[in-house]
CSV table of C-alpha atoms in Angstrom, one decimal:
chain,number,residue,atom,x,y,z
B,8,UNK,CA,87.2,79.4,113.2
B,9,UNK,CA,88.0,80.0,109.5
B,10,UNK,CA,89.3,83.7,108.7
B,11,UNK,CA,88.8,85.1,105.6
B,12,UNK,CA,90.8,87.7,104.6
B,13,UNK,CA,93.1,89.3,101.9
B,14,UNK,CA,97.0,88.5,102.6
B,15,UNK,CA,97.8,92.3,102.4
B,16,UNK,CA,95.5,93.2,104.1
B,17,UNK,CA,96.5,95.9,107.6
B,18,UNK,CA,93.3,95.0,109.1
B,19,UNK,CA,93.4,91.0,109.3
B,20,UNK,CA,97.2,91.3,110.1
B,21,UNK,CA,95.3,92.8,113.0
B,22,UNK,CA,93.6,89.5,113.6
B,23,UNK,CA,96.1,87.6,112.1
B,24,UNK,CA,99.3,88.7,115.3
B,25,UNK,CA,96.3,87.8,117.6
B,26,UNK,CA,95.5,84.5,116.9
B,27,UNK,CA,99.0,83.7,116.3
B,28,UNK,CA,99.6,85.3,119.6
B,29,UNK,CA,97.4,83.5,121.4
B,30,UNK,CA,98.5,80.0,120.1
B,31,UNK,CA,95.0,79.3,118.0
B,32,UNK,CA,94.7,77.1,115.8
B,33,UNK,CA,92.7,78.6,112.4
B,34,UNK,CA,92.0,78.2,108.9
B,35,UNK,CA,93.4,80.4,106.4
B,36,UNK,CA,90.8,81.1,103.7
B,37,UNK,CA,92.3,83.9,101.2
B,38,UNK,CA,89.7,86.6,99.3
B,39,UNK,CA,91.3,88.7,96.2
B,40,UNK,CA,89.5,91.9,97.4
B,41,UNK,CA,91.0,93.1,94.0
B,42,UNK,CA,89.4,90.7,92.1
B,43,UNK,CA,85.8,91.5,93.7
B,44,UNK,CA,86.0,88.4,95.6
B,45,UNK,CA,84.6,90.3,98.9
B,46,UNK,CA,81.6,91.2,96.6
B,47,UNK,CA,80.5,87.3,95.8
B,48,UNK,CA,76.5,86.2,97.3
B,49,UNK,CA,78.6,83.9,99.1
B,50,UNK,CA,80.9,86.3,100.6
B,51,UNK,CA,78.2,89.4,101.4
B,52,UNK,CA,76.1,86.5,103.0
B,53,UNK,CA,79.3,86.6,105.7
B,54,UNK,CA,79.6,90.4,105.9
B,55,UNK,CA,76.4,92.6,104.2
B,56,UNK,CA,79.4,95.0,104.0
B,57,UNK,CA,81.6,93.6,102.0
B,58,UNK,CA,84.9,94.1,103.7
B,59,UNK,CA,87.5,91.4,105.1
B,60,UNK,CA,88.7,90.1,107.9
B,61,UNK,CA,85.6,88.3,108.7
B,62,UNK,CA,85.7,85.3,111.5
B,63,UNK,CA,83.9,82.1,110.7
B,64,UNK,CA,83.6,80.9,114.6
B,65,UNK,CA,83.2,76.6,115.0
B,66,UNK,CA,79.1,77.5,114.9
B,67,UNK,CA,79.1,79.0,111.6
B,68,UNK,CA,78.1,82.6,112.2
B,69,UNK,CA,80.4,85.0,111.4
B,70,UNK,CA,82.5,88.6,112.9
B,71,UNK,CA,83.6,91.4,111.3
B,72,UNK,CA,84.3,94.9,111.3
B,73,UNK,CA,88.7,93.9,112.5
B,74,UNK,CA,88.7,96.0,115.7
B,75,UNK,CA,85.5,94.0,116.7
B,76,UNK,CA,87.3,90.9,115.8
B,77,UNK,CA,89.7,91.6,118.3
B,78,UNK,CA,88.2,92.3,121.5
B,79,UNK,CA,86.2,89.4,121.0
B,80,UNK,CA,89.6,87.0,120.4
B,81,UNK,CA,91.2,89.0,123.5
B,82,UNK,CA,88.1,88.6,125.7
B,83,UNK,CA,89.3,87.0,129.1
B,84,UNK,CA,93.3,87.5,128.0
B,85,UNK,CA,96.4,89.3,129.0
B,86,UNK,CA,95.5,91.1,126.1
B,87,UNK,CA,92.5,92.9,127.1
B,88,UNK,CA,92.5,95.1,130.9
B,89,UNK,CA,89.1,93.5,132.4
B,90,UNK,CA,85.8,95.4,132.8
B,91,UNK,CA,86.6,99.6,133.7
B,92,UNK,CA,88.1,102.4,132.1
B,93,UNK,CA,91.2,100.9,130.6
B,94,UNK,CA,89.1,98.6,128.9
B,95,UNK,CA,87.0,102.1,127.5
B,96,UNK,CA,90.6,103.4,126.4
B,97,UNK,CA,91.1,100.3,124.0
B,98,UNK,CA,88.1,101.4,122.7
B,99,UNK,CA,88.5,104.6,122.6
B,100,UNK,CA,92.0,104.4,120.5
B,101,UNK,CA,90.3,102.1,118.5
B,102,UNK,CA,87.8,104.4,117.9
B,103,UNK,CA,90.9,106.3,116.9
B,104,UNK,CA,92.7,103.9,114.5
B,105,UNK,CA,89.3,103.2,112.1
B,106,UNK,CA,87.9,107.1,111.9
B,107,UNK,CA,91.1,109.4,112.2
B,108,UNK,CA,93.9,106.5,111.1
B,109,UNK,CA,93.3,103.9,108.9
B,110,UNK,CA,90.8,106.1,106.3
B,111,UNK,CA,94.1,108.0,105.4
B,112,UNK,CA,97.0,105.8,106.2
B,113,UNK,CA,96.0,102.4,105.3
B,114,UNK,CA,93.6,104.3,101.2
B,115,UNK,CA,97.1,105.7,100.8
B,116,UNK,CA,99.3,102.3,101.1
B,117,UNK,CA,96.1,100.2,98.9
B,118,UNK,CA,96.1,102.5,96.2
B,119,UNK,CA,100.3,103.1,95.8
B,120,UNK,CA,100.7,99.6,96.2
B,121,UNK,CA,97.7,98.2,93.9
B,122,UNK,CA,95.7,101.0,92.1
B,123,UNK,CA,97.3,102.6,89.4
B,124,UNK,CA,97.2,106.2,90.2
B,125,UNK,CA,95.4,108.5,88.3
B,126,UNK,CA,94.9,112.7,88.7
B,127,UNK,CA,92.0,111.6,90.9
B,128,UNK,CA,94.0,109.7,93.4
B,129,UNK,CA,96.6,112.2,93.4
B,130,UNK,CA,94.6,115.0,94.6
B,131,UNK,CA,93.7,113.1,97.3
B,132,UNK,CA,96.8,111.3,98.5
B,133,UNK,CA,97.7,114.7,99.6
B,134,UNK,CA,94.7,115.2,101.2
B,135,UNK,CA,95.4,111.9,103.1
B,136,UNK,CA,99.1,112.8,103.7
B,137,UNK,CA,98.0,115.7,105.6
B,138,UNK,CA,95.4,114.0,107.8
B,139,UNK,CA,97.8,111.0,107.8
B,140,UNK,CA,100.6,112.6,109.6
B,141,UNK,CA,98.6,114.7,112.1
B,142,UNK,CA,97.3,110.8,113.3
B,143,UNK,CA,100.8,109.5,114.1
B,144,UNK,CA,101.6,113.1,115.8
B,145,UNK,CA,99.1,112.4,117.8
B,146,UNK,CA,100.4,109.0,118.5
B,147,UNK,CA,103.9,110.4,119.0
B,148,UNK,CA,103.0,112.6,121.8
B,149,UNK,CA,101.2,109.5,123.7
B,150,UNK,CA,104.0,107.3,123.1
B,151,UNK,CA,106.4,109.8,123.9
B,152,UNK,CA,104.7,109.5,127.5
B,153,UNK,CA,103.7,105.6,127.8
B,154,UNK,CA,105.4,102.6,126.7
B,155,UNK,CA,102.0,101.4,125.3
B,156,UNK,CA,98.9,102.8,124.3
B,157,UNK,CA,96.7,101.5,127.6
B,158,UNK,CA,97.7,100.7,131.4
B,159,UNK,CA,101.8,100.6,130.1
B,160,UNK,CA,101.0,96.5,128.7
B,161,UNK,CA,100.8,95.7,125.4
B,162,UNK,CA,97.7,94.7,124.1
B,163,UNK,CA,95.0,95.0,121.5
B,164,UNK,CA,94.9,99.2,121.1
B,165,UNK,CA,98.6,98.2,119.7
B,166,UNK,CA,97.8,95.5,117.6
B,167,UNK,CA,95.2,97.3,116.6
B,168,UNK,CA,97.6,100.4,115.3
B,169,UNK,CA,100.6,99.0,114.8
B,170,UNK,CA,99.1,96.9,111.2
B,171,UNK,CA,99.0,100.3,109.4
B,172,UNK,CA,101.6,102.4,111.4
B,173,UNK,CA,104.6,100.1,110.7
B,174,UNK,CA,103.7,100.2,106.5
B,175,UNK,CA,102.9,103.9,106.9
B,176,UNK,CA,105.9,104.5,104.5
B,177,UNK,CA,104.1,102.7,101.4
B,178,UNK,CA,101.4,104.6,102.1
B,179,UNK,CA,104.0,107.8,101.4
B,180,UNK,CA,104.0,108.2,105.6
B,181,UNK,CA,107.6,109.5,106.8
B,182,UNK,CA,108.5,108.2,110.4
B,183,UNK,CA,111.2,109.7,111.1
B,184,UNK,CA,109.5,112.9,112.8
B,185,UNK,CA,108.8,110.5,115.0
B,186,UNK,CA,111.2,108.8,117.6
B,187,UNK,CA,108.4,107.6,120.9
B,188,UNK,CA,106.0,106.2,118.1
B,189,UNK,CA,109.5,104.3,116.3
B,190,UNK,CA,110.4,103.2,119.2
B,191,UNK,CA,106.9,101.4,120.6
B,192,UNK,CA,107.2,99.5,117.0
B,193,UNK,CA,110.3,98.1,118.1
B,194,UNK,CA,108.8,97.7,121.8
B,195,UNK,CA,105.7,95.8,119.8
B,196,UNK,CA,108.1,93.5,117.4
B,197,UNK,CA,109.9,92.4,120.3
B,198,UNK,CA,106.6,90.9,121.8
B,199,UNK,CA,106.1,87.0,122.7
B,200,UNK,CA,105.0,85.6,119.5
B,201,UNK,CA,105.0,88.2,117.1
B,202,UNK,CA,104.6,87.5,113.5
B,203,UNK,CA,105.6,89.9,110.5
B,204,UNK,CA,102.3,91.3,108.0
B,205,UNK,CA,103.2,88.7,105.5
B,206,UNK,CA,100.7,86.6,105.9
B,207,UNK,CA,100.6,82.4,105.6
B,208,UNK,CA,99.9,82.6,102.3
S,26,UNK,CA,80.4,114.5,134.4
S,27,UNK,CA,80.9,117.5,131.9
S,28,UNK,CA,80.2,116.7,128.3
S,29,UNK,CA,82.3,118.9,126.1
S,30,UNK,CA,80.1,119.1,122.7
S,31,UNK,CA,79.1,121.1,119.5
S,32,UNK,CA,75.2,121.0,119.9
S,33,UNK,CA,74.3,120.1,116.3
S,34,UNK,CA,76.5,117.0,116.0
S,35,UNK,CA,75.0,113.7,115.9
S,36,UNK,CA,78.4,112.3,117.8
S,37,UNK,CA,77.8,113.9,120.8
S,38,UNK,CA,73.8,113.3,120.7
S,39,UNK,CA,74.3,109.7,121.1
S,40,UNK,CA,76.0,110.2,124.0
S,41,UNK,CA,73.3,112.9,125.4
S,42,UNK,CA,71.1,110.3,124.3
S,43,UNK,CA,72.0,107.9,126.1
S,44,UNK,CA,72.8,110.1,129.5
S,45,UNK,CA,69.2,111.1,129.2
S,46,UNK,CA,68.0,107.6,129.2
S,47,UNK,CA,70.0,107.0,131.5
S,48,UNK,CA,68.9,109.6,133.9
S,49,UNK,CA,72.4,110.9,134.4
S,50,UNK,CA,72.8,115.3,135.5
S,51,UNK,CA,75.9,116.2,134.2
S,52,UNK,CA,77.4,119.9,132.4
S,53,UNK,CA,77.1,120.9,129.0
S,54,UNK,CA,80.0,122.7,127.8
S,55,UNK,CA,79.0,123.6,123.9
S,56,UNK,CA,82.5,123.9,121.5
S,57,UNK,CA,82.1,125.8,118.7
S,58,UNK,CA,84.3,124.0,116.0
S,59,UNK,CA,83.4,126.3,114.0
S,60,UNK,CA,85.0,128.8,115.3
S,61,UNK,CA,88.1,126.5,116.1
S,62,UNK,CA,87.3,125.9,119.9
S,63,UNK,CA,88.4,122.2,119.3
S,64,UNK,CA,92.0,123.0,118.3
S,65,UNK,CA,93.1,125.3,121.4
S,66,UNK,CA,95.5,124.0,123.7
S,67,UNK,CA,93.0,123.5,126.9
S,68,UNK,CA,91.0,121.3,124.5
S,69,UNK,CA,93.3,119.0,123.2
S,70,UNK,CA,94.5,119.0,126.8
S,71,UNK,CA,91.0,116.9,126.8
S,72,UNK,CA,91.4,115.0,123.5
S,73,UNK,CA,94.9,114.8,121.3
S,74,UNK,CA,92.9,114.4,118.5
S,75,UNK,CA,90.6,117.7,118.6
S,76,UNK,CA,87.4,116.1,118.0
S,77,UNK,CA,84.2,116.5,119.8
S,78,UNK,CA,82.4,114.8,121.8
S,79,UNK,CA,84.5,114.2,125.2
S,80,UNK,CA,83.5,112.5,128.6
S,81,UNK,CA,85.4,115.1,131.7
S,82,UNK,CA,84.7,112.3,134.2
S,83,UNK,CA,84.3,113.1,137.6
S,84,UNK,CA,88.1,112.8,138.8
S,85,UNK,CA,88.8,115.1,135.8
S,86,UNK,CA,90.0,112.5,133.1
S,87,UNK,CA,88.4,112.9,130.1
S,88,UNK,CA,86.7,110.0,127.7
S,89,UNK,CA,86.8,110.6,124.2
S,90,UNK,CA,85.3,108.9,120.7
S,91,UNK,CA,82.0,108.3,120.8
S,92,UNK,CA,81.2,105.2,121.1
S,93,UNK,CA,83.9,104.6,123.2
S,94,UNK,CA,81.8,106.9,125.7
S,95,UNK,CA,78.6,105.1,124.9
S,96,UNK,CA,80.1,102.0,125.9
S,97,UNK,CA,81.8,103.4,129.2
S,98,UNK,CA,78.2,104.4,130.5
S,99,UNK,CA,76.2,101.7,129.0
S,100,UNK,CA,78.5,99.6,130.5
S,101,UNK,CA,75.8,97.3,133.3
S,102,UNK,CA,72.7,98.7,132.1
S,103,UNK,CA,70.2,96.9,129.7
S,104,UNK,CA,71.7,99.2,126.7
S,105,UNK,CA,74.7,96.9,126.2
S,106,UNK,CA,74.1,93.4,126.5
S,107,UNK,CA,76.5,91.5,129.1
S,108,UNK,CA,79.8,89.6,128.2
S,109,UNK,CA,79.6,87.7,125.0
S,110,UNK,CA,79.3,87.5,121.7
S,111,UNK,CA,75.8,89.8,121.4
S,112,UNK,CA,78.4,92.7,123.2
S,113,UNK,CA,81.0,91.7,120.1
S,114,UNK,CA,77.9,92.7,118.0
S,115,UNK,CA,77.6,96.2,119.6
S,116,UNK,CA,81.1,97.0,118.4
S,117,UNK,CA,81.2,95.5,115.0
S,118,UNK,CA,78.1,98.0,114.3
S,119,UNK,CA,79.8,100.4,115.6
S,120,UNK,CA,83.3,100.1,113.7
S,121,UNK,CA,80.5,99.9,110.6
S,122,UNK,CA,78.7,103.4,112.0
S,123,UNK,CA,82.4,104.8,112.3
S,124,UNK,CA,84.0,103.5,109.4
S,125,UNK,CA,81.8,102.8,106.4
S,126,UNK,CA,78.6,105.3,107.9
S,127,UNK,CA,79.5,109.0,109.8
S,128,UNK,CA,82.4,109.9,107.2
S,129,UNK,CA,80.1,109.6,104.2
S,130,UNK,CA,76.6,110.6,106.0
S,131,UNK,CA,77.4,112.8,108.2
S,132,UNK,CA,80.4,114.7,106.6
S,133,UNK,CA,77.8,115.2,103.8
S,134,UNK,CA,75.2,116.8,106.8
S,135,UNK,CA,77.4,118.5,108.0
S,136,UNK,CA,78.9,120.7,104.7
S,137,UNK,CA,75.7,121.3,103.4
S,138,UNK,CA,74.7,122.7,107.2
S,139,UNK,CA,77.4,124.7,107.8
S,140,UNK,CA,80.1,125.1,105.1
S,141,UNK,CA,80.1,127.4,101.3
S,142,UNK,CA,80.1,124.5,98.9
S,143,UNK,CA,83.0,124.9,96.7
S,144,UNK,CA,83.2,122.4,93.4
S,145,UNK,CA,85.7,120.8,95.6
S,146,UNK,CA,83.1,119.9,98.4
S,147,UNK,CA,80.6,119.1,95.2
S,148,UNK,CA,82.8,116.6,93.7
S,149,UNK,CA,83.5,114.3,97.3
S,150,UNK,CA,80.3,114.8,98.2
S,151,UNK,CA,79.2,113.0,94.8
S,152,UNK,CA,81.3,110.2,95.8
S,153,UNK,CA,80.1,109.8,99.5
S,154,UNK,CA,76.5,109.9,98.3
S,155,UNK,CA,77.3,106.6,96.7
S,156,UNK,CA,79.2,105.1,99.6
S,157,UNK,CA,76.6,106.3,102.7
S,158,UNK,CA,73.9,105.0,100.1
S,159,UNK,CA,75.1,101.5,100.4
S,160,UNK,CA,75.8,101.7,104.3
S,161,UNK,CA,72.0,102.5,104.5
S,162,UNK,CA,71.6,99.4,101.9
S,163,UNK,CA,73.1,97.3,104.6
S,164,UNK,CA,71.3,98.8,107.6
S,165,UNK,CA,68.1,98.2,106.2
S,166,UNK,CA,68.4,94.4,105.1
S,167,UNK,CA,69.5,93.8,108.4
S,168,UNK,CA,66.7,95.6,110.0
S,169,UNK,CA,64.3,93.8,107.4
S,170,UNK,CA,64.6,91.3,110.4
S,171,UNK,CA,65.6,92.2,113.3
S,172,UNK,CA,63.5,94.9,115.0
S,173,UNK,CA,66.7,96.2,116.4
S,174,UNK,CA,70.8,95.8,115.9
S,175,UNK,CA,71.6,93.6,118.7
S,176,UNK,CA,70.3,91.2,120.2
S,177,UNK,CA,66.6,92.0,118.9
S,178,UNK,CA,66.9,94.7,121.5
S,179,UNK,CA,67.5,98.6,121.7
S,180,UNK,CA,70.9,98.9,123.4
S,181,UNK,CA,73.8,101.3,122.3
S,182,UNK,CA,74.2,99.8,119.1
S,183,UNK,CA,71.2,101.8,117.8
S,184,UNK,CA,72.4,104.9,119.2
S,185,UNK,CA,75.2,105.3,117.4
S,186,UNK,CA,73.1,104.4,113.8
S,187,UNK,CA,70.6,106.6,115.0
S,188,UNK,CA,72.2,109.6,115.3
S,189,UNK,CA,73.2,110.5,111.7
S,190,UNK,CA,70.6,108.2,110.0
S,191,UNK,CA,67.6,110.3,111.5
S,192,UNK,CA,69.4,113.1,110.3
S,193,UNK,CA,70.4,111.8,106.5
S,194,UNK,CA,67.9,113.5,104.3
S,195,UNK,CA,69.6,117.1,106.0
S,196,UNK,CA,72.9,115.5,104.1
S,197,UNK,CA,71.3,114.4,100.6
S,198,UNK,CA,70.2,110.7,101.2
S,199,UNK,CA,66.7,109.7,100.4
S,200,UNK,CA,64.9,107.3,103.7
S,201,UNK,CA,62.7,106.9,101.2
S,202,UNK,CA,64.1,103.4,99.7
S,203,UNK,CA,64.1,101.7,103.0
S,204,UNK,CA,61.6,100.3,105.0
S,205,UNK,CA,62.8,98.9,107.4
S,206,UNK,CA,65.2,101.6,108.8
S,207,UNK,CA,62.4,103.8,108.6
S,208,UNK,CA,60.3,101.4,110.7
S,209,UNK,CA,63.4,101.5,112.9
S,210,UNK,CA,63.9,105.3,113.6
S,211,UNK,CA,59.8,105.3,114.3
S,212,UNK,CA,60.7,102.5,117.0
S,213,UNK,CA,63.7,104.4,118.7
S,214,UNK,CA,62.1,107.7,118.9
S,215,UNK,CA,59.6,105.3,121.1
S,216,UNK,CA,61.9,104.3,122.8
S,217,UNK,CA,61.4,105.2,127.2
S,218,UNK,CA,63.5,108.6,127.7
S,219,UNK,CA,64.2,109.3,124.5
S,220,UNK,CA,65.0,113.0,123.7
S,221,UNK,CA,65.9,114.7,120.2
S,222,UNK,CA,68.7,116.4,118.5
S,223,UNK,CA,68.3,119.1,119.5
S,224,UNK,CA,70.4,119.7,122.5
S,225,UNK,CA,70.5,121.1,126.2
S,226,UNK,CA,71.7,124.5,124.3
């Protein structure tokens, strides 16, 4: 397998973390999204939506969308419940992550780390702050009653949400008001095979 | 089952369309999101993220996130491929829908139909126009080579993407440049048990 990825991407880190915990070997292909490398004809042939990560399978076909890749890799492993409601709850929290969390928290972090901020950015950062804080509060309330997001055990819903939550402070979000969330971050980091976000390159 | 839903929501329509095609009876509970009914303590007990649709199961537990609900209802039916790569491709396109399509096309439509537009809205509508047009182009290119989104047969990936695409003109998007997409809309509308978006109430 080959993982086409931007090293500082949390969406890519989701896949890297699961691959490490599964013990899968893979080739890492860095894609400099800041230099337009995810918009080339070669890249668009792998993902017509022009986004990393892309997992290129051994038969040459490509999978994109980080949470779909997680679902694929975790199938049949302890990181994804078998068919039934728990599995659907994994998809529910992954949907929450991509719609209500990532566009606010990850985008804020990306701009603050990689972009020269203009008044245009600052106005939108303020809006994303409100929406991202609401997402963190939803997570904290859930985690006050549950050790992990689904079925009381660590799995790909946790991986999907950990990726950008643990670096939320880089996006201007404080985790201080969320003690249950902070305890969950520590539980994730104590899992066997855990690797930090700093990628293989 | 009870479906808590806003009648003009495309996310809710996804679930209504599949329920109709599966022939499932259900109770429809309209939620006036414009009047704050998705932010009451009662509603937040069903979905802490405060969004419709919510599917309340017979045991009283609640599922949220429209695409997770589709996955749940379609399991074991012809609307969702069995385990394997085709099933993962369904999740891939659902991820595309929630991240790269819905926030631009559905939000534009919602504002133009339900909100008094201010300069703040108009500036963001222009940004969403560019992003939404890119999503429609990705769909059109895929549909130029495939009759449906996954495995050459109609299923929940089509339902997820049909919901807001067929009303994209209400959001200010023209479908004229996308002939393959328009032909797919007609194929979806010709499916057995198809029901239009105007809901049961």
